[in-house]
C-alpha positions as a Python dict, from the first residue, in 0.01 Angstrom:
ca = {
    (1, 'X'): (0, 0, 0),
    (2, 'X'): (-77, -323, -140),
    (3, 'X'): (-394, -225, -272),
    (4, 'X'): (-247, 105, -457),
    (5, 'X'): (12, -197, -591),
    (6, 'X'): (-249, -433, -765),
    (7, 'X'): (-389, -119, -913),
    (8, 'X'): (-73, -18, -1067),
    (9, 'X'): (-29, -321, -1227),
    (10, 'X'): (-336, -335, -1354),
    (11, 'X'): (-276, -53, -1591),
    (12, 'X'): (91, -77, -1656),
    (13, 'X'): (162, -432, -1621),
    (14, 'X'): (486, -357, -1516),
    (15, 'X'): (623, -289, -1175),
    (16, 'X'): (871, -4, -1228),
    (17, 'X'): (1074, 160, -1536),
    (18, 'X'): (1317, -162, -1429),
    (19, 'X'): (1137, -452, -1519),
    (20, 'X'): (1229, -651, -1771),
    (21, 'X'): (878, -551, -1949),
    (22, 'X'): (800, -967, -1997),
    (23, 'X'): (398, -1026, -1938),
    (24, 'X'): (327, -1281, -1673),
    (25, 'X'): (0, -1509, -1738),
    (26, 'X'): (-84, -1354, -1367),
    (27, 'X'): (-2, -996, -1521),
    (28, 'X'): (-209, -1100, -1837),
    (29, 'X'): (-513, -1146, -1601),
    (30, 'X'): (-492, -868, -1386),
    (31, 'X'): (-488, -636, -1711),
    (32, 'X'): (-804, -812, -1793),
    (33, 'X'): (-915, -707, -1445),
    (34, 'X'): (-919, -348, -1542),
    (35, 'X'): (-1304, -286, -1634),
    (36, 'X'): (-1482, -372, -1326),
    (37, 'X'): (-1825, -254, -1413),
    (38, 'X'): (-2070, -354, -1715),
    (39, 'X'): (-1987, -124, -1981),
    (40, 'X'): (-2295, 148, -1986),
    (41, 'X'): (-2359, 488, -2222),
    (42, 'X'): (-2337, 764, -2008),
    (43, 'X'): (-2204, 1136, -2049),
    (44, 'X'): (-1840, 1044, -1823),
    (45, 'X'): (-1656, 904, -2128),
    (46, 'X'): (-1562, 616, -1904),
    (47, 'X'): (-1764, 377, -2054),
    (48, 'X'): (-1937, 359, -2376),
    (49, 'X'): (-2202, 79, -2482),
    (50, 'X'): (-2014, 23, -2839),
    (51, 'X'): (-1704, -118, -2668),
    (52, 'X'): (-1680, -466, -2582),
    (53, 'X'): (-1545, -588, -2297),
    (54, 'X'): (-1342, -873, -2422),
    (55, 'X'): (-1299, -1115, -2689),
    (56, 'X'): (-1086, -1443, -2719),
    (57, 'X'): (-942, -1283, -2396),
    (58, 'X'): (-812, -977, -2570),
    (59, 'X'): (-906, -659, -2402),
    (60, 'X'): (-1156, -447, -2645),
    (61, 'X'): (-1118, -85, -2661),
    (62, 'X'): (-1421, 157, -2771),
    (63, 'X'): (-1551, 200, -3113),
    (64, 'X'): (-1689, 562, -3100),
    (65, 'X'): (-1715, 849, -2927),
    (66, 'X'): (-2000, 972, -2668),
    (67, 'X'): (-2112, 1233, -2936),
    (68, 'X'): (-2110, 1321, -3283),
    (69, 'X'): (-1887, 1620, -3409),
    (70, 'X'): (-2063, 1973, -3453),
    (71, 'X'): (-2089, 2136, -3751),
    (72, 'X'): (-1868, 2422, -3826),
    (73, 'X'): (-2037, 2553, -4115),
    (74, 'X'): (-2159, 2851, -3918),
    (75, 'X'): (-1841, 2963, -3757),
    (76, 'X'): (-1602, 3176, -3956),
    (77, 'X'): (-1255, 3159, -3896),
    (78, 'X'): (-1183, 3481, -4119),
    (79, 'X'): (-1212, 3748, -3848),
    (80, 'X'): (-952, 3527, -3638),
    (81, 'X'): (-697, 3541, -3920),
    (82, 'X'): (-678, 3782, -4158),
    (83, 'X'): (-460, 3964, -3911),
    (84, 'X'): (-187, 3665, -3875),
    (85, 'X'): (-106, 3626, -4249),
    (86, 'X'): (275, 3526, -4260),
    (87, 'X'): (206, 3517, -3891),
    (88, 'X'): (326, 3211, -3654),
    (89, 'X'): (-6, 3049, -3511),
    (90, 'X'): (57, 2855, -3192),
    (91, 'X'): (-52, 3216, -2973),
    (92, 'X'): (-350, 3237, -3128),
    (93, 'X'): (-682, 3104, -2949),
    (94, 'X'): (-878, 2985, -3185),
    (95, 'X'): (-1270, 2897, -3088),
    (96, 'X'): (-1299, 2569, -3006),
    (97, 'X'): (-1518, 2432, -3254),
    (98, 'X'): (-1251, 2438, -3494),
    (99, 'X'): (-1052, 2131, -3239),
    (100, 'X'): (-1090, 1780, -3203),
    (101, 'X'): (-1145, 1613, -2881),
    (102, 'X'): (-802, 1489, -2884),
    (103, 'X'): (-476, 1700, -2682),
    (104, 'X'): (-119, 1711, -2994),
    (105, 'X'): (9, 1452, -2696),
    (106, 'X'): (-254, 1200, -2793),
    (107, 'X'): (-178, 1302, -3222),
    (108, 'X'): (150, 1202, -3192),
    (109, 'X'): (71, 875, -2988),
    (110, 'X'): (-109, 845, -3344),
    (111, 'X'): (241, 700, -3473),
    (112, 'X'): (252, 410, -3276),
    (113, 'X'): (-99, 247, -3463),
    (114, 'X'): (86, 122, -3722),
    (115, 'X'): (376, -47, -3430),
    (116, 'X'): (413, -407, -3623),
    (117, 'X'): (598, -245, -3858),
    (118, 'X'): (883, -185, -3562),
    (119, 'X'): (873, -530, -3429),
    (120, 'X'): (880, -638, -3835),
    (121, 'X'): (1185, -455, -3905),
    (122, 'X'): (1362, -611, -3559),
    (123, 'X'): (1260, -909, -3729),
    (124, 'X'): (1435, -882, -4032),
    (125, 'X'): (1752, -1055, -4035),
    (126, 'X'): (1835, -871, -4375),
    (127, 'X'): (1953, -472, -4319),
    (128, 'X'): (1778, -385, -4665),
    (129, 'X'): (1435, -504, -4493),
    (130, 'X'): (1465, -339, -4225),
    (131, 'X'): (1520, 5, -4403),
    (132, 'X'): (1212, -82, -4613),
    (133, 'X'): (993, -142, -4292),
    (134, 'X'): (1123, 159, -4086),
    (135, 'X'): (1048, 359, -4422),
    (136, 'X'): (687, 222, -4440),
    (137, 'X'): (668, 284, -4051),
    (138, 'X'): (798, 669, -4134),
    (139, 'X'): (508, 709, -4399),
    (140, 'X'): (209, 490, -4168),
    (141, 'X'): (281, 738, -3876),
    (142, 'X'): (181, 1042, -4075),
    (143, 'X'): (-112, 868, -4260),
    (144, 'X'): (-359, 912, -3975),
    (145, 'X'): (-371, 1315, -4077),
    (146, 'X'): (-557, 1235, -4369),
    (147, 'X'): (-880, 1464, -4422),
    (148, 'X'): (-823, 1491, -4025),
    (149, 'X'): (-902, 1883, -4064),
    (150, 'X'): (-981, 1957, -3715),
    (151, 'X'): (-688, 2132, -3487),
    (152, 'X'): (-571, 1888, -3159),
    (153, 'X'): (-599, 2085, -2825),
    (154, 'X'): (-304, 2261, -2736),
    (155, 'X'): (-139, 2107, -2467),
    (156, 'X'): (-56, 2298, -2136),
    (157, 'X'): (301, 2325, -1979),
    (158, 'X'): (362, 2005, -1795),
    (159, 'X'): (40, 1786, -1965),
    (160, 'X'): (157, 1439, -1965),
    (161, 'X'): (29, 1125, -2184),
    (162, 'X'): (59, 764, -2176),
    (163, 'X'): (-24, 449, -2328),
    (164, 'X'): (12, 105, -2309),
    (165, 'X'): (-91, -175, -2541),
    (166, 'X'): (-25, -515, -2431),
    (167, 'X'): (-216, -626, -2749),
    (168, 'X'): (37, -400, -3018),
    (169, 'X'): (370, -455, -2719),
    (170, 'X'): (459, -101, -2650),
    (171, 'X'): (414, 153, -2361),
    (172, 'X'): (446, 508, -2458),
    (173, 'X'): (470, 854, -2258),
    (174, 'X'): (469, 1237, -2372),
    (175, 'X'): (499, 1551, -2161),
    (176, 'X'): (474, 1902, -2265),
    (177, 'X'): (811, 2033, -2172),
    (178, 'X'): (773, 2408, -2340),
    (179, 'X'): (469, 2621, -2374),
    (180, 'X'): (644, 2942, -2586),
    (181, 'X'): (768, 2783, -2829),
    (182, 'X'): (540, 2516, -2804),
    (183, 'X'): (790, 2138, -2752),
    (184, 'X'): (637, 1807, -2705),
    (185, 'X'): (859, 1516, -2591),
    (186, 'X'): (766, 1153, -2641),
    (187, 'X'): (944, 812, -2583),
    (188, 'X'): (810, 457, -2628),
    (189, 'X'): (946, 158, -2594),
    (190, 'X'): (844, -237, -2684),
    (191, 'X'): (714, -446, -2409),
    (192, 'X'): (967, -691, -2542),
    (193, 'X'): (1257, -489, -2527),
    (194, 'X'): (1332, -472, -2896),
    (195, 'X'): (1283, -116, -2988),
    (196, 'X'): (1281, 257, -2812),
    (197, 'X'): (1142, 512, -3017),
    (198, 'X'): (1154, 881, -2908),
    (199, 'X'): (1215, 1248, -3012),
    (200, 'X'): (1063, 1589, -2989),
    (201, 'X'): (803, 1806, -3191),
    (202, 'X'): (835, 2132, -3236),
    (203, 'X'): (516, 2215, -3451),
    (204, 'X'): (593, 2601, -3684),
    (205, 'X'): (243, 2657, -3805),
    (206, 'X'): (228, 2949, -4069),
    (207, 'X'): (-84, 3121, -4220),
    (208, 'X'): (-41, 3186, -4581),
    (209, 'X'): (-388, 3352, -4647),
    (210, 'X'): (-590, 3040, -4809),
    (211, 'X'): (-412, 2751, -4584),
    (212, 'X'): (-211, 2715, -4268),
    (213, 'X'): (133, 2557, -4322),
    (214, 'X'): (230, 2302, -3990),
    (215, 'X'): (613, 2252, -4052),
    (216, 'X'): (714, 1959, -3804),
    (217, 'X'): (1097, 2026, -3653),
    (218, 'X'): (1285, 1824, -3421),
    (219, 'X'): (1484, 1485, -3463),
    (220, 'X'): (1251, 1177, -3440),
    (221, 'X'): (1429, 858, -3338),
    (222, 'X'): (1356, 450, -3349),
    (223, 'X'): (1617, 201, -3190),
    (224, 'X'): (1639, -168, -3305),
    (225, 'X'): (1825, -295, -2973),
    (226, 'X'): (1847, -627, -3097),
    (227, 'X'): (2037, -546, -3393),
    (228, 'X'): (2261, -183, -3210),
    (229, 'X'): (2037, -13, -3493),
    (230, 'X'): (1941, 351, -3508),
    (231, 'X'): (1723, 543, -3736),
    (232, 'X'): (1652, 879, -3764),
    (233, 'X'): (1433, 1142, -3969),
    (234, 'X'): (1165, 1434, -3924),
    (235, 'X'): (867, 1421, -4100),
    (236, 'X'): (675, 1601, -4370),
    (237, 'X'): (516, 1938, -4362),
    (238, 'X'): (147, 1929, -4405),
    (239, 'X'): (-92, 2147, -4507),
    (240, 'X'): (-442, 2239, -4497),
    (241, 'X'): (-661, 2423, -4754),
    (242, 'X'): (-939, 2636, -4792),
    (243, 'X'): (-920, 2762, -4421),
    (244, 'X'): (-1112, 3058, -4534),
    (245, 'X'): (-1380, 2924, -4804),
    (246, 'X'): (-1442, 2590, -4968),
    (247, 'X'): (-1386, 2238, -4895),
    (248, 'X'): (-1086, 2185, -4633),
    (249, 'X'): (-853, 1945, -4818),
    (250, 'X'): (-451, 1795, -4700),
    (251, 'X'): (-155, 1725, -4817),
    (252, 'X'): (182, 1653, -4722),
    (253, 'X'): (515, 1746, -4918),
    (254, 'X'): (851, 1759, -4869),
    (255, 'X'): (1158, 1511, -4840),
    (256, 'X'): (1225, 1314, -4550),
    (257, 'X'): (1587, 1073, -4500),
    (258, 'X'): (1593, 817, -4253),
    (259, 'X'): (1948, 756, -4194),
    (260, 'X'): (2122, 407, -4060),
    (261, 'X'): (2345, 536, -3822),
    (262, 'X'): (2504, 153, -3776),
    (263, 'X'): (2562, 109, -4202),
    (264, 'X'): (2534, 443, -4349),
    (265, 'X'): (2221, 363, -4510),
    (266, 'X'): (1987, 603, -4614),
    (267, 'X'): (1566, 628, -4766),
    (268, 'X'): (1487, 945, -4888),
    (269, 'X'): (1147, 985, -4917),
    (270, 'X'): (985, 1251, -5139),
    (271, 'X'): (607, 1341, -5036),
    (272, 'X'): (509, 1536, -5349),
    (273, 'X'): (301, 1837, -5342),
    (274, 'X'): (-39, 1761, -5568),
    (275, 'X'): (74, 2038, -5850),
    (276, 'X'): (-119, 2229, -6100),
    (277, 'X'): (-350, 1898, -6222),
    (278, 'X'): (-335, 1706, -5856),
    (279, 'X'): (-192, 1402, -6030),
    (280, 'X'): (74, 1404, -5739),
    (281, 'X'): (-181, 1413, -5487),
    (282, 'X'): (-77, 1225, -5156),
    (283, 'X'): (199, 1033, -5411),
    (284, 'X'): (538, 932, -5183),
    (285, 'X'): (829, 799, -5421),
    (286, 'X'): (1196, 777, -5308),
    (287, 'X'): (1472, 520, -5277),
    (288, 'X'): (1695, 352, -5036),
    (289, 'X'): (2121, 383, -5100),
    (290, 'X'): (2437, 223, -4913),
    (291, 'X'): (2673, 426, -4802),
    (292, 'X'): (2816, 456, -5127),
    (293, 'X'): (2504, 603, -5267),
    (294, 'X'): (2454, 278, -5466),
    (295, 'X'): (2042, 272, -5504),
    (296, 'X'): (1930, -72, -5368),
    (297, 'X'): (1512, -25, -5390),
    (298, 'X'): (1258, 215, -5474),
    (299, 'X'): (989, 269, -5274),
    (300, 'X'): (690, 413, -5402),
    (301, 'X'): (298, 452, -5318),
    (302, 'X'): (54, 694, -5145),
    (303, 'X'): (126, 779, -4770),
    (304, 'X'): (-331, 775, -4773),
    (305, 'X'): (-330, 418, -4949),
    (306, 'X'): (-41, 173, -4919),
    (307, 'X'): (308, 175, -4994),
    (308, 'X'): (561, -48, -5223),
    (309, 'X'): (915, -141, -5292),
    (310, 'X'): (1053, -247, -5583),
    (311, 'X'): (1440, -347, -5736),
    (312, 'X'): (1567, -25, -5917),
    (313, 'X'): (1624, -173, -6286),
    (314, 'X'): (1241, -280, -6281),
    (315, 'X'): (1133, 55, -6188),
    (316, 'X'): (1350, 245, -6425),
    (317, 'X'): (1222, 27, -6703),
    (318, 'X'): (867, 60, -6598),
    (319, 'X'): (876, 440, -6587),
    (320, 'X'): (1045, 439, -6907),
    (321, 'X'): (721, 209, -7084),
    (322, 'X'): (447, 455, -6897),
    (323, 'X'): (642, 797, -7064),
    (324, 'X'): (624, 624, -7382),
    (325, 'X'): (295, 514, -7374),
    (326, 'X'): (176, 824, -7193),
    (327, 'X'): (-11, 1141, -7252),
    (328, 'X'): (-48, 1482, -7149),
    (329, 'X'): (-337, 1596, -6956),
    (330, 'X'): (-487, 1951, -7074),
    (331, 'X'): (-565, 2164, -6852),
    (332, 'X'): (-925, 2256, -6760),
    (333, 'X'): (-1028, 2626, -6732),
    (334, 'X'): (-1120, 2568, -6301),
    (335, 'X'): (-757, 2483, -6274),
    (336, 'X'): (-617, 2836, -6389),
    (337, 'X'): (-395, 2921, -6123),
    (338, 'X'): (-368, 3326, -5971),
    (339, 'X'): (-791, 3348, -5833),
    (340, 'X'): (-844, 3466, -5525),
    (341, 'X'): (-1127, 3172, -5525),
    (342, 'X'): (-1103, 2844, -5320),
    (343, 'X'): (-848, 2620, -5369),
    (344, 'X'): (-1064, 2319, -5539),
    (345, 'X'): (-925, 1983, -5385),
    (346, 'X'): (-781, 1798, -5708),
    (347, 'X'): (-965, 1503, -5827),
    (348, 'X'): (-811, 1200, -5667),
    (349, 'X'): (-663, 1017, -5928),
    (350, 'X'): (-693, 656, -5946),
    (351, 'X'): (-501, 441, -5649),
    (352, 'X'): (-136, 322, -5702),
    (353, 'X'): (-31, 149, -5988),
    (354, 'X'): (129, -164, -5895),
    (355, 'X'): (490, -263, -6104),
    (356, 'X'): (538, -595, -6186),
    (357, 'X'): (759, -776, -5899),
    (358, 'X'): (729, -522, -5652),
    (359, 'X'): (619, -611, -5271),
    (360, 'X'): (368, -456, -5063),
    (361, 'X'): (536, -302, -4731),
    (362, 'X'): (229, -128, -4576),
    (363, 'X'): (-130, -85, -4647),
    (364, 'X'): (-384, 181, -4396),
    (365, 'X'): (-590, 41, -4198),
    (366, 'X'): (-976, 113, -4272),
    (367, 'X'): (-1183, 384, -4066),
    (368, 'X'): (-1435, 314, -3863),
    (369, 'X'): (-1815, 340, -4078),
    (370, 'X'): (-1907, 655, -3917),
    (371, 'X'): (-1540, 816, -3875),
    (372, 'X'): (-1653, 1107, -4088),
    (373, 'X'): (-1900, 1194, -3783),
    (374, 'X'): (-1603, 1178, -3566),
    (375, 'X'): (-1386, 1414, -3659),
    (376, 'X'): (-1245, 1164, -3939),
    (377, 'X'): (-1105, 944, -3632),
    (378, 'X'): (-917, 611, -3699),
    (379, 'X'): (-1022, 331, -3499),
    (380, 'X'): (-686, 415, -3316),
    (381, 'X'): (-753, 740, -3263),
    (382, 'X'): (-1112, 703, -3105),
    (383, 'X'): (-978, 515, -2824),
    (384, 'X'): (-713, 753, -2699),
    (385, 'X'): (-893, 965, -2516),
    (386, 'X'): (-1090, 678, -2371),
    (387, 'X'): (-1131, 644, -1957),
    (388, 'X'): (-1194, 342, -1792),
    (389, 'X'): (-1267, 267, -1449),
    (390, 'X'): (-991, 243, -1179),
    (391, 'X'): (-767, 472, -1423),
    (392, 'X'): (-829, 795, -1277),
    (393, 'X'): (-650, 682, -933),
    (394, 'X'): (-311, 572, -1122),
    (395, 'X'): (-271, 801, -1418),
    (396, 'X'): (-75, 1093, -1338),
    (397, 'X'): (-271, 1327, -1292),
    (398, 'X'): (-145, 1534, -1543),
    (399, 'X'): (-208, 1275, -1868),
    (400, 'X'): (-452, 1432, -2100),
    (401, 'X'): (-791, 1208, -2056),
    (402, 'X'): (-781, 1419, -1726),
    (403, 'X'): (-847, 1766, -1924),
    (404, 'X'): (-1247, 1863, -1886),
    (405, 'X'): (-1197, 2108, -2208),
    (406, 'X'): (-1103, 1796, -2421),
    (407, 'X'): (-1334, 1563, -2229),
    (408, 'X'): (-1617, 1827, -2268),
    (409, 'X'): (-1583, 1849, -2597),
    (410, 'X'): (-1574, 1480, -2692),
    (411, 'X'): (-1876, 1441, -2445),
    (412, 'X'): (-2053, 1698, -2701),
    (413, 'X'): (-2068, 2007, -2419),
    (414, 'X'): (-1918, 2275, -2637),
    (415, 'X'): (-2047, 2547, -2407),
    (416, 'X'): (-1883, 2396, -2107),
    (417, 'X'): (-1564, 2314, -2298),
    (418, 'X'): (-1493, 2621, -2396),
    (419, 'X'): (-1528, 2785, -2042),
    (420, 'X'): (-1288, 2493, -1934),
    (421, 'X'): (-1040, 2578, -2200),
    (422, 'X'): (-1056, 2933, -2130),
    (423, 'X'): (-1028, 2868, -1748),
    (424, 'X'): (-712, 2620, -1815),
    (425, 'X'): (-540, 2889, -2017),
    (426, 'X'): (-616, 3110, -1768),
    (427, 'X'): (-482, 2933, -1477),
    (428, 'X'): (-194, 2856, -1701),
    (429, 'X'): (-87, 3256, -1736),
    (430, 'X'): (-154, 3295, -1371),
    (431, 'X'): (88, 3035, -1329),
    (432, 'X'): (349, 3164, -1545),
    (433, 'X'): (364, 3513, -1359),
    (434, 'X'): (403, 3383, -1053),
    (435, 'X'): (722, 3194, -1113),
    (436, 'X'): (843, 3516, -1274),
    (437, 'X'): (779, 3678, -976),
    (438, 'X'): (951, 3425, -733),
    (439, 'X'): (1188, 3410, -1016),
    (440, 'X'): (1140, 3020, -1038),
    (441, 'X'): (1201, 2823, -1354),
    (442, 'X'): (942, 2572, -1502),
    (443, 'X'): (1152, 2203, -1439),
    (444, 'X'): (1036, 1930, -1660),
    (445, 'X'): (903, 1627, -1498),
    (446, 'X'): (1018, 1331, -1777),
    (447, 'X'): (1231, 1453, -2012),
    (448, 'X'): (1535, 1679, -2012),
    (449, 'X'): (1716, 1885, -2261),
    (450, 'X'): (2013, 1729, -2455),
    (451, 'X'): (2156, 1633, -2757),
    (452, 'X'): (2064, 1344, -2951),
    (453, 'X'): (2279, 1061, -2925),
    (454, 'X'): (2314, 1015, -3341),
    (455, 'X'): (2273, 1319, -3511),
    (456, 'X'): (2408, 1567, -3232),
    (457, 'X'): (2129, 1806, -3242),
    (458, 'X'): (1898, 1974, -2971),
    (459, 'X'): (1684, 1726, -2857),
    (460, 'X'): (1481, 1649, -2530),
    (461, 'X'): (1554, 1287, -2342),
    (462, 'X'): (1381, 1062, -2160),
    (463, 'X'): (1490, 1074, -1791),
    (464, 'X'): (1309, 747, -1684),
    (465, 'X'): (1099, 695, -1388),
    (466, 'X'): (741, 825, -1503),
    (467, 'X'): (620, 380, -1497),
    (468, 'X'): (799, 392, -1144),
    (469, 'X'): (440, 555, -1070),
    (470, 'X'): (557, 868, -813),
    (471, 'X'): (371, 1156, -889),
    (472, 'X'): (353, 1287, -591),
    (473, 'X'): (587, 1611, -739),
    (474, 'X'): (348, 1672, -1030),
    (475, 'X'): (201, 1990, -1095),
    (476, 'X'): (-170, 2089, -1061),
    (477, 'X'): (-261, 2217, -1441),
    (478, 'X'): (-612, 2108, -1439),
}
């Protein structure tokens, strides 16, 4: 028993859901504890020879995957679709070349790389600055799907995923709580107690001939506890081109508004769709009001690239000089719209033009050198999926680094993840009929349905317990 105990901590550095989530020095160096063998290349994905151990005493996680990415340039994805135009996607299997070694669980752990934006804003004496860094935390979260053109792994009914990063102070855990329509929970929470962030994803992804159209729904929520804050907002829908022909390209429109519950502030955020000349290209502009609709800052920038604020009168005034001194662009014969040709990716135009007096909020973090060769992976991203030693025996053993499809694939054994993925799915329907038969229902693990707290919509809830480490009720998916 006191064995299992050390190894618990090891990973978690906490003792249940009800500790106060403070880091001992003795906690700090059992965490360090956690790699017990030289790191080694091998095919397991436990280890990998890029990753350091440790520096300055801060744990090091890996810097690339086992294997390179295949190419996809001799798979067609025409035969798969042409059927589904208009069509809702998430029941159709799609051949696995067209993933990325990563589960949607793991994606939407993708939100928490840019965390110091949180513990900024519960920083932030100032209500204003807060706003402006949960706005900049909003726009970082969806940055990571830039030119990321490869389709996450599906996750099965009941696939769980956690994280926890001592270095960036937050623990984080998702489960899978509907397969048809397709819902995944998350909740996360700083290791300091300032902030719980949570909601759920339900992903609509539409074919439109030339692109597929993910529209995120469901109520995403972040908690300043230290200031009886709450914020809350959905994201924007993306969209990927050229699925058919051509150069795959993104973008993201659409308006998001992050609403102060506590002031009856509000940022609405506008994500504008590149247009006929692509001058709007990955361009986010939008403003932050009282509750009296007074405008108190403009925010402006590129959710790819960085993101600014600005005071109001200064950005009237220098939108005002730029339509004076500006002119029109004409339009070039390979931009006629109505061709049943590939949508050509618009020339990036230049990166954001800085006003006079505004201040920097956020800025992306670089990819790694060969991130193109990992299915554009941020540094982030390229260590979710990674398995260390001693993890296997206190994960649950439902989290995603479990799954050999995903782990095949990332270990560059296409052949043998896409047996594994049909065998999962598989297992998965076999599943499903039997609890029709017995007439059971499916009962989520984590989470249960509810109504969020602030905006009184449909929304699934942390229950607690998962750090608590029981999983003795968990189902065998794998």
């Amino acid at each position: 028993m006191g064995k299992k105990r050390t190894m618990k901590n090891r990973i978690t550095g906490f003792d249940s859901d009800n500790s106060s989530g403070d880091f001992s020095e003795t906690n700090h160096k059992v965490a360090e504890m956690l790699d017990l063998d030289p790191p080694q290349c091998n095919r397991t994905g436990k280890h990998n020879g890029a990753r350091q151990l440790h520096e300055n005493g801060i744990k090091k996680h890996r810097t690339s995957l086992p294997a390179l990415m295949f190419s996809r340039s001799d798979f067609s994805v025409w035969s798969i679709l042409k059927k589904c135009i208009g069509l809702e996607l998430s029941k159709i299997t799609m051949p696995i070349v067209f993933n990325e070694p990563l589960s949607f669980l793991q994606r939407i752990t993708e939100y928490m790389e840019h965390i110091y934006l949180i513990h900024k804003a519960s920083s932030h004496a100032n209500p204003l600055e807060r706003m402006q860094a949960v706005a900049a935390f909003a726009v970082s979260a969806v940055a990571s799907q830039w030119e990321r053109t490869g389709k996450p792994f599906n996750p099965l009914l009941g696939e769980t995923y956690e994280l926890i990063r001592e270095d960036l102070g937050f623990r984080f855990i998702s489960e899978q709580v509907s397969h048809h329509p397709p819902v995944s929970a998350f909740y996360s929470e700083g290791l300091n107690k300032d902030f719980v962030f949570h909601g759920s994803i339900y992903p609509k992804l539409k074919f439109w001939g030339k692109s597929v159209e993910a529209e995120p729904r469901g109520t995403i929520t972040l908690e300043l506890l230290k200031h009886n804050e709450a914020y809350t907002w959905t994201n924007p829908t993306c969209c990927v081109h050229n699925i058919i022909i051509g150069k795959l390209w993104i973008e993201q429109y659409g308006t998001i508004e992050i609403v102060n519950h506590s002031t009856g502030d509000k940022c609405i955020l506008n994500f504008k769709p590149c247009g006929l000349f692509g001058k709007e290209l990955h361009r986010v502009e939008g403003h932050i009001q009282d509750k009296n609709r007074k405008k108190l800052s403009v925010i402006y920038g590129k959710w790819t690239e960085c993101l600014w604020c600005v005071n109001p009168a200064t950005y009237d005034t220098s939108k005002k000089n730029e339509k004076r001194g500006g002119d029109q662009k004409k339009m070039k014969p390979s931009e006629e719209a109505g061709n049943d040709e590939a949508d050509d990716m618009p020339e990036i135009q230049e990166t954001v033009q800085v006003i006079q007096g505004s201040k920097l909020l956020w800025r992306i973090n670089s990819r790694p050198p060969n991130s193109s060769q990992m299915y554009n992976f941020t540094s982030f991203a390229v260590s979710l999926n990674e398995l260390e030693t001693g993890m296997e025996a206190v994960l649950a053993p439902t989290d995603c680094r479990l799954r050999p499809d995903i782990r095949g694939m990332e270990n560059g054994e296409l052949d043998l993840a896409s047996k594994e993925k049909e065998r999962l799915e598989e297992k998965q329907r076999a599943a499903r009929k039997e609890r029709a038969k017995d007439e059971v229902e499916w009962r989520t693990r984590w989470f249960h349905q509810g109504n969020n707290p602030y905006t009184g919509t449909s929304d699934w809830l942390y229950s607690g317990g998962y750090f608590d480490r029981n999983f003795s009720d968990c189902p065998d998916i794998y």
